[in-house]
Coordinates of C-alpha atoms and ligand atoms in Angstrom, one line a residue:
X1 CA 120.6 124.2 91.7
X2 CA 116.8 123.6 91.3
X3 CA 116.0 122.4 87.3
X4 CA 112.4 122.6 86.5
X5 CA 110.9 120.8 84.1
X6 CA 110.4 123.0 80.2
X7 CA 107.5 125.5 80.8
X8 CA 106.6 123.9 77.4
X9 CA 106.0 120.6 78.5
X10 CA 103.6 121.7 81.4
X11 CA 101.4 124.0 78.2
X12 CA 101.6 120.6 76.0
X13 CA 99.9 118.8 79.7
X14 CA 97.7 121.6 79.9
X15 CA 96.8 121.3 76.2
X16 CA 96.2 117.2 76.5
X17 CA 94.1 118.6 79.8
X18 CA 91.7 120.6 77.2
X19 CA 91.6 118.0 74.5
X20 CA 90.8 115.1 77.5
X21 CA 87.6 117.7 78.8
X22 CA 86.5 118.1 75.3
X23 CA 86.2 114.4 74.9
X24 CA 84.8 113.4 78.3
X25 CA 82.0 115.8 78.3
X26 CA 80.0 116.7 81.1
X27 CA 79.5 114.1 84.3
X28 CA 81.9 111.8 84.2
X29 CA 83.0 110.8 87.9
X30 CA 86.5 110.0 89.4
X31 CA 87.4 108.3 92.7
X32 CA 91.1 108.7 94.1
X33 CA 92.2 106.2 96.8
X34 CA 95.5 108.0 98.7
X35 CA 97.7 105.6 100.3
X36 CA 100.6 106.4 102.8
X37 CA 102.5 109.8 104.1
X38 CA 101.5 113.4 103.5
X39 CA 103.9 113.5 100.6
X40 CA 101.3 111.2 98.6
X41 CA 98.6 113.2 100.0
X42 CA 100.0 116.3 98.4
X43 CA 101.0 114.5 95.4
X44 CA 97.4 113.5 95.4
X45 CA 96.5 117.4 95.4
X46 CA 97.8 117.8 92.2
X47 CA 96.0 114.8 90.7
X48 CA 93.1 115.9 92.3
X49 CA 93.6 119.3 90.7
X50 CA 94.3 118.0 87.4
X51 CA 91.1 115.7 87.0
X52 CA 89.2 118.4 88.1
X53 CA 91.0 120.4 85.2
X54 CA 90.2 117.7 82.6
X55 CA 86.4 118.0 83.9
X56 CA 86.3 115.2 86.0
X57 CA 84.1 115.5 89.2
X58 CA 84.9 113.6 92.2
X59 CA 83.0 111.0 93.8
X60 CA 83.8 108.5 96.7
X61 CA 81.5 105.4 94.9
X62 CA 83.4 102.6 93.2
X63 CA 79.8 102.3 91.7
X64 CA 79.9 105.8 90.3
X65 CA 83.2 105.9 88.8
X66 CA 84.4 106.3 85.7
X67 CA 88.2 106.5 86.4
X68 CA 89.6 104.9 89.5
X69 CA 93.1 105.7 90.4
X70 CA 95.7 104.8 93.0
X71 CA 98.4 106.5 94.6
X72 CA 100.3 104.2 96.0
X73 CA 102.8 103.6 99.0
X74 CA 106.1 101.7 99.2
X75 CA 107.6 102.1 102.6
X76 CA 106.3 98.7 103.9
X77 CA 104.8 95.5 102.5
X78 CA 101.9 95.5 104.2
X79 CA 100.4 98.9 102.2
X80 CA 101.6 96.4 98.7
X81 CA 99.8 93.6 99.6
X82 CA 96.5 95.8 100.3
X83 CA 96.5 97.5 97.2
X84 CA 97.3 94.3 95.3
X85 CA 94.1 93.0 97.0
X86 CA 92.1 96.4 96.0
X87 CA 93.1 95.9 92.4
X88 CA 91.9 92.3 92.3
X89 CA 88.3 93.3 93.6
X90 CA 88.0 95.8 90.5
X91 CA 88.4 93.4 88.3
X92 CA 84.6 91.9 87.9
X93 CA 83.8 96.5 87.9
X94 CA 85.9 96.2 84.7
X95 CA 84.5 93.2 83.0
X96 CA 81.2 94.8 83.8
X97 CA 82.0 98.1 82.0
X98 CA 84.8 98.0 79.9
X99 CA 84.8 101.9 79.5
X100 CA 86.0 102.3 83.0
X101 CA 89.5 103.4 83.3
X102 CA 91.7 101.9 86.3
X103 CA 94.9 103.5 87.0
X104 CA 97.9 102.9 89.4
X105 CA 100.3 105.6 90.4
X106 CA 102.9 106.8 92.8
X107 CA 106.3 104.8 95.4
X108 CA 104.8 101.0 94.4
X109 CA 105.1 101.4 91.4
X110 CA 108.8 102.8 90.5
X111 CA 109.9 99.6 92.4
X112 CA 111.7 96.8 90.2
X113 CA 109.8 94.4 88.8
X114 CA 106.5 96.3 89.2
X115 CA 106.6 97.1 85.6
X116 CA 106.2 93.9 84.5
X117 CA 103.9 92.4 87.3
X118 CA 101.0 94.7 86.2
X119 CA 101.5 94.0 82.6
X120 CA 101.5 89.8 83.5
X121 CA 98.7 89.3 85.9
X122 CA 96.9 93.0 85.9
X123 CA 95.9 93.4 82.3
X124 CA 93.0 95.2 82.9
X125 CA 94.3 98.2 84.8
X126 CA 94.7 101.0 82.3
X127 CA 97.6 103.1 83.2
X128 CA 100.4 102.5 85.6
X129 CA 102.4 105.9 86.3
X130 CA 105.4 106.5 88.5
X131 CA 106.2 109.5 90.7
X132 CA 108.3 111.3 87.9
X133 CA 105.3 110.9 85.5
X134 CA 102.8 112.7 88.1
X135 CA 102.4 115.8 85.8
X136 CA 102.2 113.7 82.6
X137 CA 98.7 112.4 83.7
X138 CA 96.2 114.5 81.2
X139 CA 98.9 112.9 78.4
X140 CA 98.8 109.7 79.9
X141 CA 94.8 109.5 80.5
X142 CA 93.9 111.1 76.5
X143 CA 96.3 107.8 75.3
X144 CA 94.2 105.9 77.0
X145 CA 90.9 107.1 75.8
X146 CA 91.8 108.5 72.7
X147 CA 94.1 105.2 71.3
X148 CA 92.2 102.6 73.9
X149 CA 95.9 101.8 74.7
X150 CA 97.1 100.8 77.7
X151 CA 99.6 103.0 79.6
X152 CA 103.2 102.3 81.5
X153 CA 104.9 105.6 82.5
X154 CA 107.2 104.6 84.8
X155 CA 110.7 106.9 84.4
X156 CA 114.0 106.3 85.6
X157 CA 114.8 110.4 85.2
X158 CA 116.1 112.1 88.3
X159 CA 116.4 115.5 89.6
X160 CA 113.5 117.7 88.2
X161 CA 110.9 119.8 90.1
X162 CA 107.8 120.5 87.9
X163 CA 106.0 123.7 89.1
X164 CA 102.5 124.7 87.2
X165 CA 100.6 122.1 88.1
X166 CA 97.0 122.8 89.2
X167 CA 96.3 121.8 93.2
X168 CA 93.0 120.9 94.6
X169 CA 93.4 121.3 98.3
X170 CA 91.7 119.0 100.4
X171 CA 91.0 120.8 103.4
X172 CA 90.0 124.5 103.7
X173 CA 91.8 124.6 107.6
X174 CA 95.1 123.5 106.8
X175 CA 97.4 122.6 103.7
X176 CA 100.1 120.7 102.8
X177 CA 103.1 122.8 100.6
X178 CA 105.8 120.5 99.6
X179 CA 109.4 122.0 99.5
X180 CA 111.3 119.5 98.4
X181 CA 111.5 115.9 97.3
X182 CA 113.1 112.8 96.9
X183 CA 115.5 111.7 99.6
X184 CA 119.6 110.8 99.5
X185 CA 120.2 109.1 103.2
X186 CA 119.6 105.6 102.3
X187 CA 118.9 104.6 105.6
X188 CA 119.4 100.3 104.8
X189 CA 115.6 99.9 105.8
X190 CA 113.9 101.9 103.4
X191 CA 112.8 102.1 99.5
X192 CA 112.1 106.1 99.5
X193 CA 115.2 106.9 97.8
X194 CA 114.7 104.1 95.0
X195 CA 111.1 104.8 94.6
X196 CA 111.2 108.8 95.0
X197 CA 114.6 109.6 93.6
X198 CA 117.8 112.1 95.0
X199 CA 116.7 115.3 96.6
X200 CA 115.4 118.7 94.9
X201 CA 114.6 121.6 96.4
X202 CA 111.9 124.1 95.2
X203 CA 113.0 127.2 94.4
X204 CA 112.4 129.5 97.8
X205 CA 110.4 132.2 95.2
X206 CA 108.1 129.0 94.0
X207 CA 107.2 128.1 97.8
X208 CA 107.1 131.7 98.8
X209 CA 104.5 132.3 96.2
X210 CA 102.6 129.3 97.0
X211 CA 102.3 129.8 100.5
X212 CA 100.9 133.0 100.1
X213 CA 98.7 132.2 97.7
X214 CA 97.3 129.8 100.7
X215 CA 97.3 132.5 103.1
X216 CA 95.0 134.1 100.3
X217 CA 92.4 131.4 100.4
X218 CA 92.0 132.0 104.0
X219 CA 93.6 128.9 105.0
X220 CA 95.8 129.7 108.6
X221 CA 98.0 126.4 108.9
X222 CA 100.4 125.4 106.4
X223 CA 102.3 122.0 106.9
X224 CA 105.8 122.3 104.9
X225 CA 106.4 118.7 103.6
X226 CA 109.8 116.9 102.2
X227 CA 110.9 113.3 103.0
X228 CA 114.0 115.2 104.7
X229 CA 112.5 118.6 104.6
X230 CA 115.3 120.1 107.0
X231 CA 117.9 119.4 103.8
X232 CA 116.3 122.0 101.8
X233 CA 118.5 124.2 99.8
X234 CA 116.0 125.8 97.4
X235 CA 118.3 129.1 97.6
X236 CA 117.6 129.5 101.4
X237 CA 118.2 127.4 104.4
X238 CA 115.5 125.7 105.9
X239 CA 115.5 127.4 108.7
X240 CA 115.4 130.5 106.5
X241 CA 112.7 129.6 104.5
X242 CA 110.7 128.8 107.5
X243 CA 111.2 132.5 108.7
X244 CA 110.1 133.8 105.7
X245 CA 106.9 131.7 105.7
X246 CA 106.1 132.6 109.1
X247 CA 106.3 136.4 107.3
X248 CA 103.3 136.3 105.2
X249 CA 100.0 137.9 106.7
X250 CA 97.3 135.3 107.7
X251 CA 99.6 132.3 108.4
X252 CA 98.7 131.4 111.7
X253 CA 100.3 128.1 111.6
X254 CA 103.3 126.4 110.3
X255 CA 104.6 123.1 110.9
X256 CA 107.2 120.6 108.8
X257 CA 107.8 116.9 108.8
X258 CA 110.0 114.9 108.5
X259 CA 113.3 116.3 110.1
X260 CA 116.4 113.8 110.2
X261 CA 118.2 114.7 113.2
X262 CA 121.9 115.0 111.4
X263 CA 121.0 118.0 109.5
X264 CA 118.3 119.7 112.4
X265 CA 120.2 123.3 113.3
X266 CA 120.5 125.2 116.3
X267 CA 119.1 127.9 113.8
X268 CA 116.2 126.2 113.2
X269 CA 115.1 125.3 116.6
X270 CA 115.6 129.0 117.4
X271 CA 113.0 130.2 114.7
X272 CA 110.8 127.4 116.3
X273 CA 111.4 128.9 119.9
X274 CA 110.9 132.8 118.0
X275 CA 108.4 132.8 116.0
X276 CA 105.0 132.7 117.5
X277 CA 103.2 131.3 114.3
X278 CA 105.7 128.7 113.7
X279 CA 104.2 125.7 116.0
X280 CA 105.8 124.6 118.7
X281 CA 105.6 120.8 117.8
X282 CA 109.1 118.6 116.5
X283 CA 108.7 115.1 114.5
X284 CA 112.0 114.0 115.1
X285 CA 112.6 110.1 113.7
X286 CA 115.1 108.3 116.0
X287 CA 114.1 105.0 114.6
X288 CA 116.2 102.6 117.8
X289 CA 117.7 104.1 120.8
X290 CA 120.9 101.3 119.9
X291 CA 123.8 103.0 118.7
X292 CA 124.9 99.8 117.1
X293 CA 121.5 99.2 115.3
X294 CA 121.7 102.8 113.9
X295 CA 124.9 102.3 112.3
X296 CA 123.8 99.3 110.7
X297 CA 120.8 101.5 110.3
X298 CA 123.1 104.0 108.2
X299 CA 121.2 106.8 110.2
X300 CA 124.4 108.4 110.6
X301 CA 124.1 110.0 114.3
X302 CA 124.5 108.3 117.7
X303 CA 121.8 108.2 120.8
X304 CA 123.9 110.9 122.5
X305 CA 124.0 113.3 119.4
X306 CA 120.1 112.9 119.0
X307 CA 119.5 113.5 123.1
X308 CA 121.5 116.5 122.6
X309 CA 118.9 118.0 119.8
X310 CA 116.2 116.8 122.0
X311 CA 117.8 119.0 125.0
X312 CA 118.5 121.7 123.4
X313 CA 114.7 121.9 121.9
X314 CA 113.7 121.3 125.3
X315 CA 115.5 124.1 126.8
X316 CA 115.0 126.8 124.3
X317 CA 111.4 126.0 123.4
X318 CA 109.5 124.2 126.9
X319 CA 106.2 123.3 126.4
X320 CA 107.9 121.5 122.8
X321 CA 105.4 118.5 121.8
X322 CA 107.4 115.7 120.6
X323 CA 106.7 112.8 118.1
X324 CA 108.7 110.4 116.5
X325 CA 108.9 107.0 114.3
X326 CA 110.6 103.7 115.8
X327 CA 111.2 100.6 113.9
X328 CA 111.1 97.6 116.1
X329 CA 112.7 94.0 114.6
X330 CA 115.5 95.4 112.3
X331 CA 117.3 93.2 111.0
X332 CA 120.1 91.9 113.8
X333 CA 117.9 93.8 116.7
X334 CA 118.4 91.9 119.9
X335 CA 116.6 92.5 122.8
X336 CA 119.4 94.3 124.2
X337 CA 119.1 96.8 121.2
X338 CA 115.7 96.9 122.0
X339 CA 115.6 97.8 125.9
X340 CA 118.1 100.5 124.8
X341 CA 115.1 101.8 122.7
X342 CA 112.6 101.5 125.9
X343 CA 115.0 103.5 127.9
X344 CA 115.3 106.3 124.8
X345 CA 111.6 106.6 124.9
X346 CA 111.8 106.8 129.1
X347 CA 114.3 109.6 128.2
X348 CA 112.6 111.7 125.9
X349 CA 109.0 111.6 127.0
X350 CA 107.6 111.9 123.7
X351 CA 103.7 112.7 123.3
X352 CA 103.2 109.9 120.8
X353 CA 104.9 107.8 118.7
X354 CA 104.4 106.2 114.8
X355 CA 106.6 102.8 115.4
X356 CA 106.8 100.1 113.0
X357 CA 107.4 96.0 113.1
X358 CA 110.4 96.0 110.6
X359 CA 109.4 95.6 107.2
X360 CA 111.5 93.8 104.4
X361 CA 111.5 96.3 101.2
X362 CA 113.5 94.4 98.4
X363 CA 116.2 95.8 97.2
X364 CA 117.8 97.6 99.9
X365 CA 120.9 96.8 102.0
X366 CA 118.8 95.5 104.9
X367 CA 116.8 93.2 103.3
X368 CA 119.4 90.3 103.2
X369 CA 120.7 91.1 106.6
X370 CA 119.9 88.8 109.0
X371 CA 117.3 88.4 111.9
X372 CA 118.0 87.5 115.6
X373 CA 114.9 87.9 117.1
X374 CA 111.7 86.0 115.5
X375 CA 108.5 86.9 114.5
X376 CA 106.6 86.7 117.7
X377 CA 109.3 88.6 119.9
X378 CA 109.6 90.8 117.6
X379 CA 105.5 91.7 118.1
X380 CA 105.9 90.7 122.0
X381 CA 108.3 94.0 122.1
X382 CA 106.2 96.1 120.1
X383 CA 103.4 95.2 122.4
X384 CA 105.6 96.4 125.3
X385 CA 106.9 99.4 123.7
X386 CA 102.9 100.7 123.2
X387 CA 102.3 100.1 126.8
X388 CA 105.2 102.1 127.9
X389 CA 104.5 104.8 125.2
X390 CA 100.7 105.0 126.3
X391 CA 101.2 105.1 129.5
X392 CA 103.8 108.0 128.8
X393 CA 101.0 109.9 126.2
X394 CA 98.2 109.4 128.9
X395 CA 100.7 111.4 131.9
X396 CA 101.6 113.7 129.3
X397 CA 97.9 114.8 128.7
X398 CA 97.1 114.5 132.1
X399 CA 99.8 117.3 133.3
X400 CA 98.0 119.5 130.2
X401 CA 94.5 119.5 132.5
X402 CA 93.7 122.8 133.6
X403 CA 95.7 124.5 130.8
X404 CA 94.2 126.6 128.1
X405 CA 95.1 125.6 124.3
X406 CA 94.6 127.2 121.2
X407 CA 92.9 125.1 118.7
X408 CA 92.2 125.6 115.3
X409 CA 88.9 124.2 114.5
X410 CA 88.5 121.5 112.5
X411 CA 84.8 120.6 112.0
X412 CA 82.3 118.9 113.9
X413 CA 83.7 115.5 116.2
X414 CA 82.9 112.4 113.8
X415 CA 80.6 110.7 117.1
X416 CA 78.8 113.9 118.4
X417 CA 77.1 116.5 116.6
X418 CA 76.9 119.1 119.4
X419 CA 80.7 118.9 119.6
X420 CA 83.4 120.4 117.6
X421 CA 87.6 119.1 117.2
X422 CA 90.8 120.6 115.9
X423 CA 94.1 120.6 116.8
X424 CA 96.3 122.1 119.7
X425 CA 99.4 124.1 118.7
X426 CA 101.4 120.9 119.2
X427 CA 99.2 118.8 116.9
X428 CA 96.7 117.0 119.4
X429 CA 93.4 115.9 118.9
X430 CA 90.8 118.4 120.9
X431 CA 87.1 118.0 121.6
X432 CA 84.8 120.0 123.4
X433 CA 81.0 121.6 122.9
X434 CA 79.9 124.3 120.9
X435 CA 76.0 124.1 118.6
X436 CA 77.7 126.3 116.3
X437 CA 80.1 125.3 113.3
X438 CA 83.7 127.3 114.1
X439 CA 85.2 125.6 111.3
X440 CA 88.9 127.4 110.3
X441 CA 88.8 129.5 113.4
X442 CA 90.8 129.5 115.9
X443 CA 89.1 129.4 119.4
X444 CA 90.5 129.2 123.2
X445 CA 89.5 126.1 124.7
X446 CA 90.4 124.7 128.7
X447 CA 91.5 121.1 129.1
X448 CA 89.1 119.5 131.9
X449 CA 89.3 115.8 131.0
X450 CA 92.1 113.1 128.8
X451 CA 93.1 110.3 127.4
X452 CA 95.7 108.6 125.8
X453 CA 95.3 110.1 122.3
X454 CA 93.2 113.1 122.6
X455 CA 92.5 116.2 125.1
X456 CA 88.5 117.6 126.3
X457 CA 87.2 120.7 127.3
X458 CA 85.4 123.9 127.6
X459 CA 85.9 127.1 125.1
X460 CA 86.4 129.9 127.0
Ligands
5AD501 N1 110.0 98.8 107.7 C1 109.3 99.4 108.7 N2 109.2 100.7 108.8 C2 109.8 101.5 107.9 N3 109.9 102.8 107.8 C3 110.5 103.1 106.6 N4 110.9 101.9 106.0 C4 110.5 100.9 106.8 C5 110.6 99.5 106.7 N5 111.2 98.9 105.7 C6 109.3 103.7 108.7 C7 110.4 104.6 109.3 C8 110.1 106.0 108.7 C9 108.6 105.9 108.6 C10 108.0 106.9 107.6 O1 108.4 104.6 108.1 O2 110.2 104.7 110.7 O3 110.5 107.0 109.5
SF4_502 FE1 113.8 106.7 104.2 FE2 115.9 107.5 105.7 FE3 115.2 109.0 103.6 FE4 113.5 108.9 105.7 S1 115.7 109.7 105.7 S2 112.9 108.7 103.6 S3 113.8 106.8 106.4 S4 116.0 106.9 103.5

């Protein structure tokens, strides 16, 4: 059963939200640095949405800023090190005007031992908030202006959804709409469920309402969001809730991510295959084609049960697009385990893949498991796998020349004014000419020309 957090509590935010705007006044500036998946871009929605409550405009200038804030991911060391980095260069902003207000927030921070780093060596970052404490931020932010104190929010409660919080969206074409969240696989690799907590589902009403409050705004694609979004149980199945989404006039577009292939059903895949506005595209994380690394893996399905999903989306759905995440150098891989992977990727034909060097995330089980391969084979096989994966995304496109593909328009290409992008019904990159901005429409356009990562060519 979904438990929301008190009504009251979100009127006492809202009330800190007023008290915070009366304070500020007019002009003061905020810049929000989003790090990681779509879940943090979501969460950053709402942060967005509440600073703009509290009177805050935006602004993309560390110059310009009175508050900067960071939400923060956790999923591999490489993001921690770069926002450790980040943090240090503000430090001379601070000394410089000791009225700006630094903040930390999101995955990094619920991780053990966090805590107390920020409060040793970054005494001059203002408040440090985890992702239970999201909500709390106009309480958080009038504590620090109003008592000069210096905040640590970091919660150990579980198993709360918090509904009424205001959402700026960040894109008028498409929007994210978070289901459900926190995760309870514990794959051995991976810090989400220590850093984001056991799954909750939103009530089905709650996302019902908010999706068609989207549809509302004009906006045609919604992407439904949860670490393990196909586990929903928000009084519907997921494959149910997507068929009710897929209901409301004006959607145009719906997509999810991320699936875990033990709890993908037959009845999903058929509303996929059904429903016209529900896209035709499948993120589907196998993470190693080795049935031994999976176990170790604690993914809890085998090569053959995955290639079985795979077929079955194939067969019922055709012109399916296909993504996926890989994670080459766990712990104990050999390169045995690792052709096994090659030969899953020859298999399935994805379009493209997100793959990863193994990353060590203190912690969990994996971390104190041991290597085979070292450092440098490990990136020698990741160098491989991108060649055979290119090579597979670049004959992929190539068979789509000639086709025509519905895109839903972006904006205008980032190199080439005269030239508008958006994406194909399974998710790719499209280009092609048009002098006029078709921005949020969805237009007709021929594939003449490829490459590996995006598609060219002529509205019709
Ligand atoms: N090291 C490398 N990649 C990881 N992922 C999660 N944890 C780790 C880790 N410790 C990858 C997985 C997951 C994606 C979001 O990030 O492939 O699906
Ligand atoms: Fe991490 Fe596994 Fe949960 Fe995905 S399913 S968030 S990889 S623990």
């Amino acid at each position: 059963m979904t438990v929301k957090t008190d009504e009251k509590e979100i009127l006492r935010q809202k009330g800190f939200a007023e008290k915070v705007k009366n304070i500020i006044g007019e002009g003061k500036k905020y810049l929000l640095i989003t790090l990681g998946c779509q879940q943090n871009e979501s969460d950053s929605e709402k942060l967005h949405g509440m600073l703009s409550e509290m009177g805050y405009t935006e602004t993309e200038l560390i110059d310009e800023a009175d508050l900067i804030l960071y939400n923060t991911c956790a999923v591999r060391e490489n993001a921690e090190k770069k926002l450790f980095g980040r943090i240090g260069a503000l430090k001379p902003y601070k000394e410089k005007n000791p009225d700006l207000i630094i903040g930390v927030c999101g995955c990094m921070t619920q991780q053990k031992g966090m805590d107390e780093r920020f409060r040793r060596y970054y005494k001059y970052v203002d408040m440090v908030f985890g992702t239970y404490s999201l909500y709390a931020l106009p309480e958080i932010l009038y504590k620090v202006i109003e008592d000069r104190a210096q905040i640590r929010d970091i919660r150990d409660i579980d198993g709360e959804v918090t509904e009424g919080i205001p959402i700026k969206r960040q894109s008028n074409v498409k929007a994210y709409l978070s289901v459900m969240y926190g995760c309870n696989n514990f794959c051995s690799y991976c810090v989400v469920p220590y850093v984001r907590g056991r799954e909750r589902s939103r009530e089905y009403k709650d996302v019902l309402d908010e999706a068609k409050s989207i549809a509302s705004s004009g906006i045609k694609e919604i992407m439904l969001l949860g670490q393990n979004v196909n586990s929903y149980n928000g009084g519907l199945s997921f494959a149910e809730l997507v068929a009710k989404v897929s209901e409301i006039d004006g959607i145009e577009r719906i997509r999810f991510m991320s699936s875990h292939p033990k709890d993908i059903s037959s009845e999903l895949i058929d509303v996929m295959a059904e429903r016209k506005n529900v896209c035709n595209q499948l993120h589907l994380p196998v993470q190693s084609g080795s049935n031994r690394i999976l176990k170790i893996m604690n993914r809890r399905y085998t090569v053959e049960k995955y290639m079985g999903i795979i077929d079955e989306v194939k067969r019922k759905i055709p012109d399916v697009t296909l993504t996926t995440d890989i994670i080459v150098g766990f712990p104990g891989e050999t390169n045995e385990d690792f052709y096994k992977t090659m030969e899953l990727l020859k298999a399935v034909r994805y379009d493209s893949i997100f793959s990863f060097i193994y990353s060590k995330r203190k912690g969990t089980p994996a971390a104190v498991m041991e290597d085979c391969l070292t450092e440098e084979e490990k990136h020698i096989n990741f160098d491989k796998m991108l060649k055979l994966q290119n090579d597979i995304s670049l004959e992929k496109n190539k068979a789509m020349i000639g086709s025509v593909q519905s895109v839903l328009v972006e904006g205008e290409s980032k190199t080439d004014k005269l030239r508008q992008c958006g994406r194909s019904e399974g998710g790719k990159l499209v280009h092609f000419a048009s002098d006029k901005d078709l921005t949020g429409e969805i237009v007709k356009v021929k594939i003449t020309d490829v490459n590996t990562w995006t598609l060219s060519g002529d509205m019709i």
